[in-house]
Amino acid sequence: MNASGTSGTSGTPEAKAAMEWLASAAPDPGACRFEWERNPHGVALLPAGRRWDVLILPAELGYPTLDVLTRLVDRPGPVLADPGDARTGFFVPPGTAARWLGTGVRGAGRGTWIAVPHPGRATGGVRWLVAPDAAGTLTDAALLELAMHEAAGRLARGGGGAGS
């Protein structure tokens, strides 16, 4: 990373592979990579529904859900947080958003676009809570649902944090 905060084509091999996987969802992957590099916020708009869908939870449920999920699996799929920390977005297999039924959970699938930060550097806005990996790992929707139920139960009992 240079002094201006841009990484060009530098970065770890894992970040480069994650960038390629994310960019492969774009209609023009080269333009996506270019946008990540020239956009001062390091963000590109990518279409959901091709490589992944995103389930968007209010942060008061999303963070506890991520806490539960990270205890259930070695590595969940990518997870985003919006700039105001009001929402978290879990990357799940394509088609999940169309089938998802859940109060307070929004789905971004085919026909929607997601602001996605560069996977190899910090941005000032939307950011990765769990960055994508080189393999394109996604969170299993059934496992995410179980983690959400556990997190909601903890919140209802008054214990939302880690180790509650």
Short mmCIF file of C-alpha atoms in Angstrom, two decimals:
data_model
loop_
_atom_site.label_atom_id
_atom_site.label_comp_id
_atom_site.label_asym_id
_atom_site.label_seq_id
_atom_site.Cartn_x
_atom_site.Cartn_y
_atom_site.Cartn_z
CA MET A 1 0.00 0.00 0.00
CA ASN A 2 1.38 3.40 -0.88
CA ALA A 3 1.18 6.62 1.10
CA SER A 4 -2.10 7.63 -0.55
CA GLY A 5 -3.77 4.50 0.79
CA THR A 6 -4.16 2.81 -2.59
CA SER A 7 -2.77 -0.61 -3.15
CA GLY A 8 -2.67 -0.80 -6.95
CA THR A 9 -2.03 -4.44 -7.68
CA SER A 10 -0.15 -4.94 -4.42
CA GLY A 11 -1.56 -6.88 -1.51
CA THR A 12 -1.53 -10.39 -0.25
CA PRO A 13 -2.18 -13.26 -2.65
CA GLU A 14 -5.35 -13.99 -0.61
CA ALA A 15 -6.61 -10.40 -1.10
CA LYS A 16 -5.82 -10.54 -4.83
CA ALA A 17 -7.70 -13.83 -5.22
CA ALA A 18 -10.64 -12.46 -3.19
CA MET A 19 -10.69 -9.36 -5.40
CA GLU A 20 -10.80 -11.53 -8.52
CA TRP A 21 -13.64 -13.63 -7.08
CA LEU A 22 -15.67 -10.55 -6.16
CA ALA A 23 -14.96 -8.82 -9.48
CA SER A 24 -16.12 -11.94 -11.36
CA ALA A 25 -19.68 -11.01 -10.32
CA ALA A 26 -19.43 -7.72 -12.21
CA PRO A 27 -20.62 -7.31 -15.80
CA ASP A 28 -17.12 -5.94 -16.51
CA PRO A 29 -14.59 -7.30 -13.98
CA GLY A 30 -11.83 -5.02 -15.27
CA ALA A 31 -13.98 -1.93 -14.74
CA CYS A 32 -14.78 -3.18 -11.24
CA ARG A 33 -11.09 -3.52 -10.37
CA PHE A 34 -10.45 -0.08 -11.85
CA GLU A 35 -13.28 1.41 -9.75
CA TRP A 36 -11.79 -0.08 -6.57
CA GLU A 37 -8.46 1.52 -7.39
CA ARG A 38 -9.65 4.98 -8.47
CA ASN A 39 -12.63 5.48 -6.15
CA PRO A 40 -11.41 7.43 -3.10
CA HIS A 41 -13.70 5.30 -0.92
CA GLY A 42 -12.39 2.03 -2.42
CA VAL A 43 -15.94 0.85 -3.18
CA ALA A 44 -17.53 -0.64 -6.30
CA LEU A 45 -21.16 -1.53 -6.99
CA LEU A 46 -21.61 -5.23 -7.74
CA PRO A 47 -24.73 -7.13 -8.75
CA ALA A 48 -26.05 -9.65 -6.28
CA GLY A 49 -27.58 -12.91 -7.47
CA ARG A 50 -24.80 -14.22 -9.68
CA ARG A 51 -22.02 -15.37 -7.36
CA TRP A 52 -23.79 -14.58 -4.08
CA ASP A 53 -26.79 -13.00 -2.41
CA VAL A 54 -26.61 -10.85 0.70
CA LEU A 55 -28.89 -11.10 3.72
CA ILE A 56 -28.96 -7.75 5.52
CA LEU A 57 -29.67 -7.70 9.24
CA PRO A 58 -30.01 -4.79 11.63
CA ALA A 59 -26.69 -4.49 13.46
CA GLU A 60 -28.27 -5.19 16.85
CA LEU A 61 -28.97 -8.71 15.54
CA GLY A 62 -26.16 -8.93 12.97
CA TYR A 63 -23.23 -8.56 15.33
CA PRO A 64 -24.49 -11.17 17.83
CA THR A 65 -25.30 -13.46 14.88
CA LEU A 66 -21.73 -13.11 13.62
CA ASP A 67 -20.48 -13.89 17.12
CA VAL A 68 -22.50 -17.13 17.21
CA LEU A 69 -21.58 -18.02 13.62
CA THR A 70 -17.85 -17.68 14.23
CA ARG A 71 -18.15 -20.22 17.03
CA LEU A 72 -20.01 -22.66 14.75
CA VAL A 73 -17.68 -22.62 11.75
CA ASP A 74 -13.97 -22.06 11.23
CA ARG A 75 -14.62 -19.34 8.71
CA PRO A 76 -17.98 -17.86 7.71
CA GLY A 77 -18.50 -16.23 4.35
CA PRO A 78 -17.93 -12.51 3.84
CA VAL A 79 -19.77 -10.08 6.12
CA LEU A 80 -20.14 -6.35 5.52
CA ALA A 81 -20.99 -3.49 7.87
CA ASP A 82 -22.48 -0.25 6.56
CA PRO A 83 -20.80 3.10 7.31
CA GLY A 84 -23.11 3.93 10.22
CA ASP A 85 -22.89 0.45 11.75
CA ALA A 86 -26.67 0.15 11.42
CA ARG A 87 -26.68 -3.00 9.26
CA THR A 88 -24.60 -6.11 8.59
CA GLY A 89 -24.68 -8.09 5.35
CA PHE A 90 -23.95 -11.81 5.19
CA PHE A 91 -22.91 -13.27 1.82
CA VAL A 92 -24.91 -16.43 1.14
CA PRO A 93 -25.40 -18.69 -1.91
CA PRO A 94 -27.22 -17.21 -4.92
CA GLY A 95 -30.98 -17.67 -4.79
CA THR A 96 -31.15 -17.45 -0.99
CA ALA A 97 -32.67 -13.94 -0.94
CA ALA A 98 -35.61 -15.04 -3.11
CA ARG A 99 -36.47 -17.87 -0.70
CA TRP A 100 -35.74 -16.12 2.59
CA LEU A 101 -38.60 -15.38 4.96
CA GLY A 102 -37.63 -13.46 8.04
CA THR A 103 -38.89 -10.42 9.85
CA GLY A 104 -36.47 -7.52 9.74
CA VAL A 105 -34.08 -9.26 7.33
CA ARG A 106 -33.67 -7.78 3.85
CA GLY A 107 -32.43 -9.85 0.97
CA ALA A 108 -30.29 -8.61 -1.91
CA GLY A 109 -30.45 -11.05 -4.79
CA ARG A 110 -30.84 -10.96 -8.55
CA GLY A 111 -31.68 -7.44 -9.72
CA THR A 112 -30.06 -5.64 -6.78
CA TRP A 113 -26.65 -4.05 -6.39
CA ILE A 114 -24.37 -3.96 -3.35
CA ALA A 115 -21.65 -1.45 -2.46
CA VAL A 116 -18.61 -3.68 -1.99
CA PRO A 117 -15.30 -2.40 -0.60
CA HIS A 118 -11.91 -3.38 -1.90
CA PRO A 119 -11.08 -6.69 -0.16
CA GLY A 120 -7.45 -5.85 0.51
CA ARG A 121 -7.59 -2.48 2.22
CA ALA A 122 -9.55 -0.47 4.74
CA THR A 123 -12.11 2.04 3.49
CA GLY A 124 -13.80 4.94 5.18
CA GLY A 125 -17.31 3.68 4.58
CA VAL A 126 -18.75 0.22 4.10
CA ARG A 127 -16.23 -2.28 5.46
CA TRP A 128 -15.56 -5.97 5.84
CA LEU A 129 -16.22 -7.58 9.21
CA VAL A 130 -15.18 -10.86 7.57
CA ALA A 131 -13.30 -10.34 4.32
CA PRO A 132 -13.87 -12.69 1.40
CA ASP A 133 -11.37 -15.48 0.94
CA ALA A 134 -9.69 -16.82 -2.19
CA ALA A 135 -12.07 -19.81 -2.34
CA GLY A 136 -15.24 -17.71 -2.47
CA THR A 137 -16.57 -19.19 0.78
CA LEU A 138 -20.20 -18.28 1.48
CA THR A 139 -22.22 -18.70 4.65
CA ASP A 140 -24.66 -21.60 4.51
CA ALA A 141 -28.16 -20.09 4.81
CA ALA A 142 -29.43 -22.80 7.19
CA LEU A 143 -26.45 -22.28 9.48
CA LEU A 144 -26.97 -18.51 9.35
CA GLU A 145 -30.60 -19.02 10.32
CA LEU A 146 -29.58 -21.15 13.31
CA ALA A 147 -27.04 -18.52 14.37
CA MET A 148 -29.70 -15.80 14.05
CA HIS A 149 -32.14 -17.76 16.23
CA GLU A 150 -29.44 -18.30 18.88
CA ALA A 151 -28.47 -14.62 18.79
CA ALA A 152 -32.11 -13.50 18.98
CA GLY A 153 -32.66 -15.81 21.95
CA ARG A 154 -29.66 -14.35 23.73
CA LEU A 155 -30.90 -10.82 23.04
CA ALA A 156 -34.35 -11.71 24.38
CA ARG A 157 -32.71 -13.03 27.56
CA GLY A 158 -30.69 -9.82 27.85
CA GLY A 159 -27.28 -11.20 26.89
CA GLY A 160 -26.24 -10.14 23.40
CA GLY A 161 -22.46 -10.01 23.59
CA ALA A 162 -19.67 -12.51 23.13
CA GLY A 163 -19.66 -15.31 25.63
CA SER A 164 -23.23 -14.61 26.77
#
